[in-house]
Short mmCIF file of N, CA and C and ligand atoms in Angstrom, two decimals:
data_model
loop_
_atom_site.label_atom_id
_atom_site.label_comp_id
_atom_site.label_asym_id
_atom_site.label_seq_id
_atom_site.Cartn_x
_atom_site.Cartn_y
_atom_site.Cartn_z
N MET U 1 0.85 -1.18 0.00
CA MET U 1 0.00 0.00 0.00
C MET U 1 0.89 1.24 0.00
N ASN U 2 0.61 2.15 -0.92
CA ASN U 2 1.46 3.33 -0.96
C ASN U 2 1.09 4.33 0.15
N ARG U 3 1.98 5.29 0.35
CA ARG U 3 1.82 6.24 1.46
C ARG U 3 0.53 7.05 1.35
N GLU U 4 0.21 7.55 0.13
CA GLU U 4 -1.00 8.37 -0.04
C GLU U 4 -2.26 7.57 0.34
N ARG U 5 -2.27 6.31 -0.05
CA ARG U 5 -3.44 5.48 0.24
C ARG U 5 -3.57 5.27 1.76
N ARG U 6 -2.45 5.04 2.43
CA ARG U 6 -2.48 4.86 3.88
C ARG U 6 -2.98 6.13 4.57
N VAL U 7 -2.50 7.29 4.11
CA VAL U 7 -2.92 8.56 4.70
C VAL U 7 -4.42 8.76 4.47
N PHE U 8 -4.87 8.46 3.25
CA PHE U 8 -6.30 8.61 2.95
C PHE U 8 -7.14 7.76 3.89
N ILE U 9 -6.73 6.50 4.09
CA ILE U 9 -7.50 5.60 4.95
C ILE U 9 -7.50 6.10 6.40
N LEU U 10 -6.36 6.60 6.86
CA LEU U 10 -6.29 7.12 8.23
C LEU U 10 -7.20 8.34 8.39
N VAL U 11 -7.16 9.26 7.41
CA VAL U 11 -7.99 10.47 7.49
C VAL U 11 -9.47 10.10 7.40
N ALA U 12 -9.82 9.21 6.49
CA ALA U 12 -11.21 8.79 6.35
C ALA U 12 -11.71 8.14 7.64
N GLY U 13 -10.86 7.34 8.26
CA GLY U 13 -11.23 6.70 9.52
C GLY U 13 -11.45 7.72 10.62
N ALA U 14 -10.57 8.72 10.68
CA ALA U 14 -10.70 9.75 11.71
C ALA U 14 -11.99 10.55 11.51
N ILE U 15 -12.29 10.87 10.26
CA ILE U 15 -13.52 11.63 9.97
C ILE U 15 -14.74 10.78 10.35
N SER U 16 -14.73 9.51 10.03
CA SER U 16 -15.86 8.64 10.38
C SER U 16 -16.04 8.56 11.88
N ALA U 17 -14.93 8.44 12.62
CA ALA U 17 -15.01 8.35 14.08
C ALA U 17 -15.57 9.65 14.65
N THR U 18 -15.14 10.78 14.10
CA THR U 18 -15.63 12.08 14.57
C THR U 18 -17.12 12.22 14.27
N ALA U 19 -17.53 11.83 13.07
CA ALA U 19 -18.95 11.91 12.71
C ALA U 19 -19.79 11.01 13.59
N ALA U 20 -19.29 9.82 13.87
CA ALA U 20 -20.03 8.89 14.73
C ALA U 20 -20.15 9.46 16.14
N ALA U 21 -19.08 10.07 16.65
CA ALA U 21 -19.13 10.65 17.99
C ALA U 21 -20.11 11.81 18.03
N SER U 22 -20.12 12.63 16.97
CA SER U 22 -21.06 13.76 16.91
C SER U 22 -22.49 13.26 16.88
N LEU U 23 -22.73 12.22 16.11
CA LEU U 23 -24.06 11.65 16.01
C LEU U 23 -24.50 11.11 17.36
N ALA U 24 -23.59 10.42 18.05
CA ALA U 24 -23.92 9.86 19.36
C ALA U 24 -24.26 10.97 20.33
N ARG U 25 -23.49 12.07 20.29
CA ARG U 25 -23.78 13.19 21.18
C ARG U 25 -25.14 13.80 20.85
N ALA U 26 -25.41 13.96 19.56
CA ALA U 26 -26.66 14.59 19.14
C ALA U 26 -27.85 13.75 19.56
N GLN U 27 -27.66 12.44 19.65
CA GLN U 27 -28.78 11.56 19.95
C GLN U 27 -28.84 11.13 21.41
N ALA U 28 -27.98 11.69 22.27
CA ALA U 28 -28.01 11.30 23.67
C ALA U 28 -29.35 11.70 24.28
N HIS U 29 -29.93 10.78 25.00
CA HIS U 29 -31.22 11.06 25.64
C HIS U 29 -31.00 11.73 26.99
N LEU U 30 -31.85 12.67 27.30
CA LEU U 30 -31.79 13.33 28.60
C LEU U 30 -32.15 12.33 29.69
N GLU U 31 -31.34 12.26 30.71
CA GLU U 31 -31.62 11.34 31.81
C GLU U 31 -32.36 12.08 32.92
N GLU U 32 -33.28 11.39 33.55
CA GLU U 32 -34.07 12.00 34.62
C GLU U 32 -33.19 12.46 35.77
N LYS U 33 -32.06 11.77 35.96
CA LYS U 33 -31.16 12.12 37.07
C LYS U 33 -30.23 13.28 36.73
N ASP U 34 -30.24 13.75 35.49
CA ASP U 34 -29.47 14.93 35.13
C ASP U 34 -29.91 16.06 36.07
N PRO U 35 -28.98 16.78 36.69
CA PRO U 35 -29.36 17.78 37.70
C PRO U 35 -30.39 18.81 37.21
N GLN U 36 -30.22 19.33 35.99
CA GLN U 36 -31.18 20.31 35.47
C GLN U 36 -32.53 19.65 35.21
N ALA U 37 -32.50 18.42 34.70
CA ALA U 37 -33.73 17.69 34.44
C ALA U 37 -34.46 17.41 35.76
N ALA U 38 -33.72 16.97 36.75
CA ALA U 38 -34.33 16.65 38.05
C ALA U 38 -34.93 17.91 38.68
N ALA U 39 -34.24 19.04 38.53
CA ALA U 39 -34.74 20.28 39.10
C ALA U 39 -36.08 20.68 38.50
N LEU U 40 -36.27 20.32 37.22
CA LEU U 40 -37.52 20.67 36.54
C LEU U 40 -38.52 19.52 36.56
N GLY U 41 -38.19 18.44 37.27
CA GLY U 41 -39.11 17.32 37.40
C GLY U 41 -39.29 16.53 36.12
N TYR U 42 -38.27 16.55 35.24
CA TYR U 42 -38.39 15.83 33.97
C TYR U 42 -38.58 14.33 34.21
N VAL U 43 -39.53 13.77 33.48
CA VAL U 43 -39.75 12.31 33.47
C VAL U 43 -39.90 11.87 32.02
N GLU U 44 -39.46 10.65 31.74
CA GLU U 44 -39.54 10.09 30.38
C GLU U 44 -40.98 9.83 29.97
N ASP U 45 -41.86 9.66 30.96
CA ASP U 45 -43.26 9.37 30.69
C ASP U 45 -44.11 10.31 31.56
N THR U 46 -44.90 11.12 30.93
CA THR U 46 -45.70 12.12 31.65
C THR U 46 -46.56 11.49 32.74
N ALA U 47 -46.90 10.21 32.58
CA ALA U 47 -47.72 9.51 33.58
C ALA U 47 -47.00 9.39 34.92
N ARG U 48 -45.67 9.55 34.91
CA ARG U 48 -44.90 9.44 36.16
C ARG U 48 -44.55 10.79 36.76
N ALA U 49 -45.14 11.87 36.25
CA ALA U 49 -44.84 13.19 36.80
C ALA U 49 -45.29 13.25 38.27
N ASP U 50 -44.54 13.97 39.07
CA ASP U 50 -44.85 14.11 40.49
C ASP U 50 -45.93 15.18 40.65
N GLU U 51 -47.17 14.76 40.74
CA GLU U 51 -48.28 15.72 40.77
C GLU U 51 -48.40 16.44 42.11
N LYS U 52 -47.81 15.89 43.16
CA LYS U 52 -47.81 16.61 44.44
C LYS U 52 -46.87 17.81 44.35
N LYS U 53 -45.73 17.56 43.75
CA LYS U 53 -44.73 18.61 43.61
C LYS U 53 -45.08 19.59 42.49
N PHE U 54 -45.75 19.07 41.45
CA PHE U 54 -46.09 19.90 40.28
C PHE U 54 -47.60 19.80 40.00
N PRO U 55 -48.42 20.48 40.81
CA PRO U 55 -49.87 20.37 40.65
C PRO U 55 -50.39 20.93 39.32
N GLN U 56 -49.58 21.69 38.63
CA GLN U 56 -50.00 22.21 37.31
C GLN U 56 -49.95 21.15 36.22
N HIS U 57 -49.35 19.99 36.52
CA HIS U 57 -49.22 18.92 35.52
C HIS U 57 -50.58 18.38 35.11
N ALA U 58 -50.72 18.09 33.83
CA ALA U 58 -51.92 17.41 33.30
C ALA U 58 -51.42 16.28 32.41
N ALA U 59 -52.16 15.18 32.42
CA ALA U 59 -51.75 13.99 31.66
C ALA U 59 -51.61 14.27 30.16
N SER U 60 -52.32 15.26 29.66
CA SER U 60 -52.26 15.59 28.23
C SER U 60 -50.98 16.35 27.86
N GLN U 61 -50.24 16.78 28.85
CA GLN U 61 -49.01 17.55 28.59
C GLN U 61 -47.84 16.59 28.34
N THR U 62 -47.28 16.67 27.16
CA THR U 62 -46.12 15.84 26.82
C THR U 62 -45.12 16.70 26.06
N CYS U 63 -43.90 16.22 26.00
CA CYS U 63 -42.85 16.97 25.30
C CYS U 63 -43.21 17.20 23.83
N GLU U 64 -43.88 16.23 23.21
CA GLU U 64 -44.20 16.42 21.78
C GLU U 64 -45.30 17.47 21.59
N ARG U 65 -45.98 17.83 22.67
CA ARG U 65 -47.02 18.88 22.59
C ARG U 65 -46.53 20.19 23.19
N CYS U 66 -45.25 20.24 23.52
CA CYS U 66 -44.67 21.42 24.17
C CYS U 66 -44.01 22.33 23.12
N ALA U 67 -44.17 23.60 23.28
CA ALA U 67 -43.61 24.57 22.34
C ALA U 67 -42.08 24.55 22.35
N LEU U 68 -41.47 24.04 23.42
CA LEU U 68 -40.01 24.02 23.49
C LEU U 68 -39.40 22.75 22.89
N GLY U 69 -40.23 21.74 22.67
CA GLY U 69 -39.77 20.52 22.01
C GLY U 69 -39.72 20.74 20.50
N GLN U 70 -38.79 20.05 19.86
CA GLN U 70 -38.62 20.24 18.41
C GLN U 70 -38.97 18.96 17.66
N PHE U 71 -40.13 18.44 17.95
CA PHE U 71 -40.56 17.16 17.39
C PHE U 71 -41.13 17.29 16.00
N LYS U 72 -40.76 16.31 15.17
CA LYS U 72 -41.43 16.14 13.88
C LYS U 72 -42.35 14.94 14.06
N THR U 73 -43.35 14.83 13.24
CA THR U 73 -44.34 13.77 13.37
C THR U 73 -43.70 12.39 13.48
N GLY U 74 -44.07 11.66 14.50
CA GLY U 74 -43.63 10.28 14.66
C GLY U 74 -42.31 10.09 15.38
N GLU U 75 -41.62 11.16 15.74
CA GLU U 75 -40.33 11.00 16.43
C GLU U 75 -40.55 10.62 17.89
N SER U 76 -39.76 9.68 18.39
CA SER U 76 -39.84 9.27 19.79
C SER U 76 -39.01 10.18 20.69
N TYR U 77 -37.94 10.73 20.13
CA TYR U 77 -37.07 11.64 20.88
C TYR U 77 -36.71 12.82 19.98
N ALA U 78 -36.53 13.97 20.57
CA ALA U 78 -36.14 15.16 19.81
C ALA U 78 -35.48 16.15 20.75
N ASN U 79 -34.87 17.15 20.18
CA ASN U 79 -34.22 18.18 20.99
C ASN U 79 -35.26 19.04 21.70
N CYS U 80 -34.82 19.63 22.79
CA CYS U 80 -35.63 20.57 23.55
C CYS U 80 -34.80 21.82 23.74
N THR U 81 -35.40 22.97 23.61
CA THR U 81 -34.69 24.24 23.74
C THR U 81 -33.99 24.35 25.10
N LEU U 82 -34.54 23.74 26.12
CA LEU U 82 -33.98 23.87 27.47
C LEU U 82 -32.75 23.00 27.72
N PHE U 83 -32.66 21.89 27.01
CA PHE U 83 -31.61 20.92 27.30
C PHE U 83 -30.71 20.73 26.08
N ALA U 84 -29.78 21.61 25.89
CA ALA U 84 -28.90 21.57 24.72
C ALA U 84 -28.10 20.27 24.67
N GLY U 85 -28.07 19.65 23.49
CA GLY U 85 -27.27 18.45 23.29
C GLY U 85 -27.90 17.17 23.78
N LYS U 86 -29.10 17.24 24.32
CA LYS U 86 -29.80 16.04 24.79
C LYS U 86 -31.17 16.00 24.13
N GLN U 87 -31.69 14.81 23.98
CA GLN U 87 -33.02 14.68 23.40
C GLN U 87 -34.00 14.21 24.47
N VAL U 88 -35.20 14.73 24.38
CA VAL U 88 -36.23 14.38 25.36
C VAL U 88 -37.24 13.44 24.72
N SER U 89 -37.94 12.72 25.55
CA SER U 89 -38.91 11.73 25.09
C SER U 89 -40.21 12.41 24.64
N ALA U 90 -40.79 11.91 23.55
CA ALA U 90 -42.08 12.45 23.08
C ALA U 90 -43.14 12.35 24.17
N LYS U 91 -43.07 11.28 24.98
CA LYS U 91 -44.05 11.08 26.05
C LYS U 91 -43.64 11.77 27.35
N GLY U 92 -42.47 12.44 27.32
CA GLY U 92 -41.93 13.04 28.53
C GLY U 92 -42.64 14.30 28.97
N TRP U 93 -42.16 14.84 30.07
CA TRP U 93 -42.75 16.07 30.61
C TRP U 93 -41.75 16.69 31.57
N CYS U 94 -41.80 18.02 31.68
CA CYS U 94 -41.11 18.72 32.77
C CYS U 94 -41.95 19.94 33.13
N SER U 95 -41.60 20.55 34.26
CA SER U 95 -42.42 21.65 34.77
C SER U 95 -42.31 22.94 33.96
N ALA U 96 -41.44 22.95 32.95
CA ALA U 96 -41.35 24.12 32.07
C ALA U 96 -42.27 23.99 30.86
N PHE U 97 -43.12 22.98 30.88
CA PHE U 97 -44.03 22.73 29.74
C PHE U 97 -44.78 24.01 29.35
N VAL U 98 -44.78 24.25 28.02
CA VAL U 98 -45.53 25.37 27.44
C VAL U 98 -46.34 24.80 26.29
N LYS U 99 -47.64 24.92 26.36
CA LYS U 99 -48.50 24.33 25.32
C LYS U 99 -48.15 24.91 23.95
N ARG U 100 -47.94 24.00 23.02
CA ARG U 100 -47.65 24.39 21.63
C ARG U 100 -48.92 24.96 21.01
N ALA U 101 -48.76 26.00 20.22
CA ALA U 101 -49.91 26.57 19.51
C ALA U 101 -50.44 25.53 18.53
N ALA U 102 -51.76 25.45 18.42
CA ALA U 102 -52.36 24.43 17.54
C ALA U 102 -52.06 24.66 16.09
FE1 SF4 J 201 -40.40 18.47 27.46
FE2 SF4 J 201 -41.17 21.00 27.11
FE3 SF4 J 201 -39.95 20.27 29.35
FE4 SF4 J 201 -38.58 20.38 27.06
S1 SF4 J 201 -39.55 22.11 28.16
S2 SF4 J 201 -38.49 18.73 28.61
S3 SF4 J 201 -40.12 19.69 25.60
S4 SF4 J 201 -41.97 19.56 28.64
#
């Protein structure tokens, strides 16, 4: 194998690894134990919201119906304006919920 070919393979491999790492970061799911998530009472399933602590919660409120969620039709997870670099669950909820305009 000549030198140029070896360099090309090394560079292509490095670019692939970087792209894969970026993709993994972009798709990381927000964990309920994340300090900011916990402070806002984030849960992966709105049915598990702490209604004693957050009496404003309603079962119809979900991340996919929230103005801060960036969901496209059918997505299970998507970005949220509040949690940069993490994706929230379509069925999720937090106390910063803002009803999306119809
Ligand atoms: Fe879900 Fe909205 Fe809270 Fe983001 S702000 S976690 S989309 S309820």
